[in-house]
Amino acid sequence: MNAENIALSIEIMAVVFGLAYLYFLIKEKRICWLFGIASSLLSIILFYQNNLYSEAILFVYYVIIGVYGFWLWTTRDGQNTSITIVKIPKKTLWVSIVLGALGAISLGWFFTNFTDADSPYFDATTTAFSFVASYLEVKKYIAAWLFWIVINGATIFLYLTKDLNIYTLLTIVYFGFSFYGFWNWREKYRDTVPQP
């Protein structure tokens, strides 16, 4: 099997695991994190080979956040209840936006000046905000899905420029499911909040 076929096989496996992750995430099943970890490990290889270093770093983070997410979604508090879907506090939202912007500028500058990265600021922006959105997702903030809608929309164009066609298709699916995930989590949240 030549290198191109190996890369394609890795990409297909990463996509299959990524879709399983998304399905189980929307359903709030902790197994989602295991599929996410497997998909991320495979993705690291592909992005490194395509000189998308910010994306590769992001997927290392996805492995770490996957372990944390699995642990957090398994842990129960003193009343034997697990983490629930919640609205994001305004302060957390603003801190998230500022951290994402600072991360994008810092990563973009670094990869512009010290690597041969393609699209360093564009790649860095989607990467930095994906760090933020992943953390919000683990905490089950509904707003995480709004971040993903924007990130996935932008990432489609990034992947198209690198001819990562299967990842582009996966990201289109993610983009669509981000809308569904937002709607689904918002409805679940509304069902748990007493109506006046």
Short mmCIF file of C-alpha atoms in Angstrom, two decimals:
data_model
loop_
_atom_site.label_atom_id
_atom_site.label_comp_id
_atom_site.label_asym_id
_atom_site.label_seq_id
_atom_site.Cartn_x
_atom_site.Cartn_y
_atom_site.Cartn_z
CA MET A 1 0.00 0.00 0.00
CA ASN A 2 1.51 3.35 -1.01
CA ALA A 3 1.68 6.45 1.20
CA GLU A 4 -1.30 8.09 -0.50
CA ASN A 5 -3.54 5.07 0.14
CA ILE A 6 -2.37 4.88 3.75
CA ALA A 7 -3.19 8.56 4.25
CA LEU A 8 -6.63 8.06 2.69
CA SER A 9 -7.32 5.05 4.94
CA ILE A 10 -6.32 7.04 8.02
CA GLU A 11 -8.52 9.93 6.92
CA ILE A 12 -11.53 7.62 6.39
CA MET A 13 -11.08 5.98 9.80
CA ALA A 14 -10.73 9.38 11.47
CA VAL A 15 -13.93 10.54 9.79
CA VAL A 16 -15.89 7.45 10.85
CA PHE A 17 -14.74 7.84 14.45
CA GLY A 18 -15.47 11.59 14.24
CA LEU A 19 -19.05 10.99 13.13
CA ALA A 20 -19.56 8.48 15.93
CA TYR A 21 -18.20 11.09 18.36
CA LEU A 22 -20.63 13.72 17.13
CA TYR A 23 -23.63 11.38 17.27
CA PHE A 24 -22.93 10.30 20.85
CA LEU A 25 -22.06 13.86 21.92
CA ILE A 26 -25.47 15.15 20.88
CA LYS A 27 -27.03 12.21 22.75
CA GLU A 28 -24.88 13.10 25.80
CA LYS A 29 -23.29 9.64 25.95
CA ARG A 30 -19.84 9.59 27.52
CA ILE A 31 -18.62 7.05 24.95
CA CYS A 32 -18.45 10.03 22.57
CA TRP A 33 -15.14 11.00 24.15
CA LEU A 34 -13.53 7.64 23.30
CA PHE A 35 -14.49 8.00 19.64
CA GLY A 36 -13.25 11.60 19.74
CA ILE A 37 -9.89 10.51 21.12
CA ALA A 38 -9.45 7.83 18.43
CA SER A 39 -10.42 10.27 15.66
CA SER A 40 -8.07 12.92 17.02
CA LEU A 41 -5.06 10.62 17.22
CA LEU A 42 -5.47 9.71 13.55
CA SER A 43 -6.04 13.34 12.59
CA ILE A 44 -2.79 14.49 14.22
CA ILE A 45 -0.85 12.41 11.71
CA LEU A 46 -2.69 13.82 8.70
CA PHE A 47 -2.49 17.46 9.68
CA TYR A 48 1.20 17.22 10.48
CA GLN A 49 1.85 15.70 7.06
CA ASN A 50 -0.10 18.57 5.43
CA ASN A 51 1.80 21.33 7.30
CA LEU A 52 -1.32 22.42 9.20
CA TYR A 53 0.53 22.61 12.49
CA SER A 54 -2.11 24.57 14.37
CA GLU A 55 -4.65 21.89 13.44
CA ALA A 56 -2.24 19.17 14.60
CA ILE A 57 -1.79 20.94 17.95
CA LEU A 58 -5.55 21.33 18.21
CA PHE A 59 -6.06 17.60 17.80
CA VAL A 60 -3.48 16.91 20.52
CA TYR A 61 -5.65 19.12 22.70
CA TYR A 62 -8.73 17.16 21.57
CA VAL A 63 -7.11 14.00 22.90
CA ILE A 64 -6.48 15.70 26.25
CA ILE A 65 -9.95 17.27 26.43
CA GLY A 66 -11.41 13.89 25.43
CA VAL A 67 -9.82 12.25 28.46
CA TYR A 68 -11.06 15.12 30.66
CA GLY A 69 -14.55 14.98 29.12
CA PHE A 70 -14.81 11.23 29.66
CA TRP A 71 -13.74 11.65 33.27
CA LEU A 72 -16.05 14.63 33.92
CA TRP A 73 -19.08 13.02 32.31
CA THR A 74 -18.44 9.86 34.39
CA THR A 75 -18.02 11.68 37.70
CA ARG A 76 -21.07 12.30 39.82
CA ASP A 77 -21.46 14.81 42.63
CA GLY A 78 -22.51 14.09 46.23
CA GLN A 79 -26.16 13.80 45.16
CA ASN A 80 -25.26 11.20 42.49
CA THR A 81 -26.07 13.53 39.60
CA SER A 82 -23.89 14.10 36.57
CA ILE A 83 -23.06 17.31 34.75
CA THR A 84 -26.08 18.88 33.00
CA ILE A 85 -26.64 21.22 30.06
CA VAL A 86 -26.50 24.88 31.14
CA LYS A 87 -26.48 28.40 29.73
CA ILE A 88 -23.11 30.11 29.61
CA PRO A 89 -22.58 32.96 32.10
CA LYS A 90 -21.85 36.27 30.35
CA LYS A 91 -18.45 36.60 32.02
CA THR A 92 -17.45 33.13 30.81
CA LEU A 93 -18.61 33.99 27.30
CA TRP A 94 -16.52 37.18 27.15
CA VAL A 95 -13.48 35.48 28.64
CA SER A 96 -13.87 32.73 26.04
CA ILE A 97 -13.98 35.21 23.16
CA VAL A 98 -10.96 37.16 24.43
CA LEU A 99 -8.93 33.98 25.02
CA GLY A 100 -9.83 32.72 21.54
CA ALA A 101 -8.75 36.00 19.92
CA LEU A 102 -5.48 36.17 21.87
CA GLY A 103 -4.76 32.55 21.05
CA ALA A 104 -5.42 33.16 17.33
CA ILE A 105 -3.08 36.16 17.20
CA SER A 106 -0.33 34.39 19.16
CA LEU A 107 -0.48 31.14 17.20
CA GLY A 108 -0.73 32.96 13.88
CA TRP A 109 2.32 35.08 14.68
CA PHE A 110 4.33 32.07 15.83
CA PHE A 111 3.55 29.93 12.79
CA THR A 112 4.13 32.85 10.42
CA ASN A 113 7.58 33.55 11.82
CA PHE A 114 8.91 30.13 12.76
CA THR A 115 7.37 27.52 10.44
CA ASP A 116 6.38 26.83 6.87
CA ALA A 117 2.67 26.70 7.85
CA ASP A 118 0.04 27.35 5.22
CA SER A 119 -2.66 29.95 6.04
CA PRO A 120 -1.13 30.55 9.50
CA TYR A 121 -3.64 33.13 10.81
CA PHE A 122 -6.70 31.46 9.36
CA ASP A 123 -5.56 28.08 10.69
CA ALA A 124 -4.67 29.66 14.05
CA THR A 125 -8.07 31.34 14.38
CA THR A 126 -10.08 28.17 13.81
CA THR A 127 -7.67 26.34 16.11
CA ALA A 128 -7.76 28.82 18.98
CA PHE A 129 -11.53 29.07 19.00
CA SER A 130 -11.80 25.28 18.75
CA PHE A 131 -9.80 25.06 21.99
CA VAL A 132 -12.39 27.32 23.59
CA ALA A 133 -15.42 25.57 22.07
CA SER A 134 -14.15 22.14 23.15
CA TYR A 135 -13.85 23.28 26.76
CA LEU A 136 -17.35 24.79 26.64
CA GLU A 137 -18.63 21.53 25.18
CA VAL A 138 -17.15 19.47 28.01
CA LYS A 139 -18.88 21.79 30.49
CA LYS A 140 -22.14 21.33 28.51
CA TYR A 141 -22.65 25.03 27.79
CA ILE A 142 -25.26 25.38 25.04
CA ALA A 143 -23.19 28.21 23.52
CA ALA A 144 -20.48 25.71 22.57
CA TRP A 145 -22.62 24.80 19.56
CA LEU A 146 -22.76 28.44 18.40
CA PHE A 147 -18.97 28.55 18.46
CA TRP A 148 -18.89 25.31 16.45
CA ILE A 149 -21.27 26.66 13.82
CA VAL A 150 -18.84 29.51 13.06
CA ILE A 151 -15.69 27.39 13.40
CA ASN A 152 -16.96 24.56 11.21
CA GLY A 153 -18.15 26.99 8.56
CA ALA A 154 -14.68 28.55 8.37
CA THR A 155 -12.87 25.21 8.55
CA ILE A 156 -14.66 23.94 5.45
CA PHE A 157 -12.80 26.55 3.40
CA LEU A 158 -9.47 25.80 5.11
CA TYR A 159 -9.69 22.08 4.33
CA LEU A 160 -10.76 22.75 0.74
CA THR A 161 -7.54 24.71 0.17
CA LYS A 162 -5.52 21.63 1.24
CA ASP A 163 -7.52 19.12 -0.83
CA LEU A 164 -8.56 17.28 2.32
CA ASN A 165 -11.80 16.32 0.63
CA ILE A 166 -13.01 13.73 3.10
CA TYR A 167 -12.31 16.06 6.02
CA THR A 168 -14.16 18.78 4.12
CA LEU A 169 -17.19 16.51 3.83
CA LEU A 170 -16.91 15.62 7.51
CA THR A 171 -16.76 19.29 8.43
CA ILE A 172 -19.83 20.00 6.30
CA VAL A 173 -21.62 17.29 8.29
CA TYR A 174 -20.28 18.82 11.52
CA PHE A 175 -21.52 22.21 10.36
CA GLY A 176 -25.03 20.87 9.83
CA PHE A 177 -25.03 18.89 13.05
CA SER A 178 -23.81 21.95 14.97
CA PHE A 179 -27.18 23.54 14.26
CA TYR A 180 -28.94 20.35 15.34
CA GLY A 181 -26.76 20.04 18.45
CA PHE A 182 -27.57 23.61 19.45
CA TRP A 183 -31.29 23.05 18.98
CA ASN A 184 -31.20 19.68 20.76
CA TRP A 185 -29.27 20.91 23.81
CA ARG A 186 -31.37 24.08 24.02
CA GLU A 187 -34.56 22.00 24.06
CA LYS A 188 -33.16 19.67 26.73
CA TYR A 189 -32.17 22.70 28.79
CA ARG A 190 -35.67 24.19 28.45
CA ASP A 191 -37.18 20.90 29.61
CA THR A 192 -35.15 21.05 32.83
CA VAL A 193 -35.86 24.71 33.65
CA PRO A 194 -39.20 25.43 35.33
CA GLN A 195 -41.36 27.64 33.09
CA PRO A 196 -43.00 30.71 34.71
#
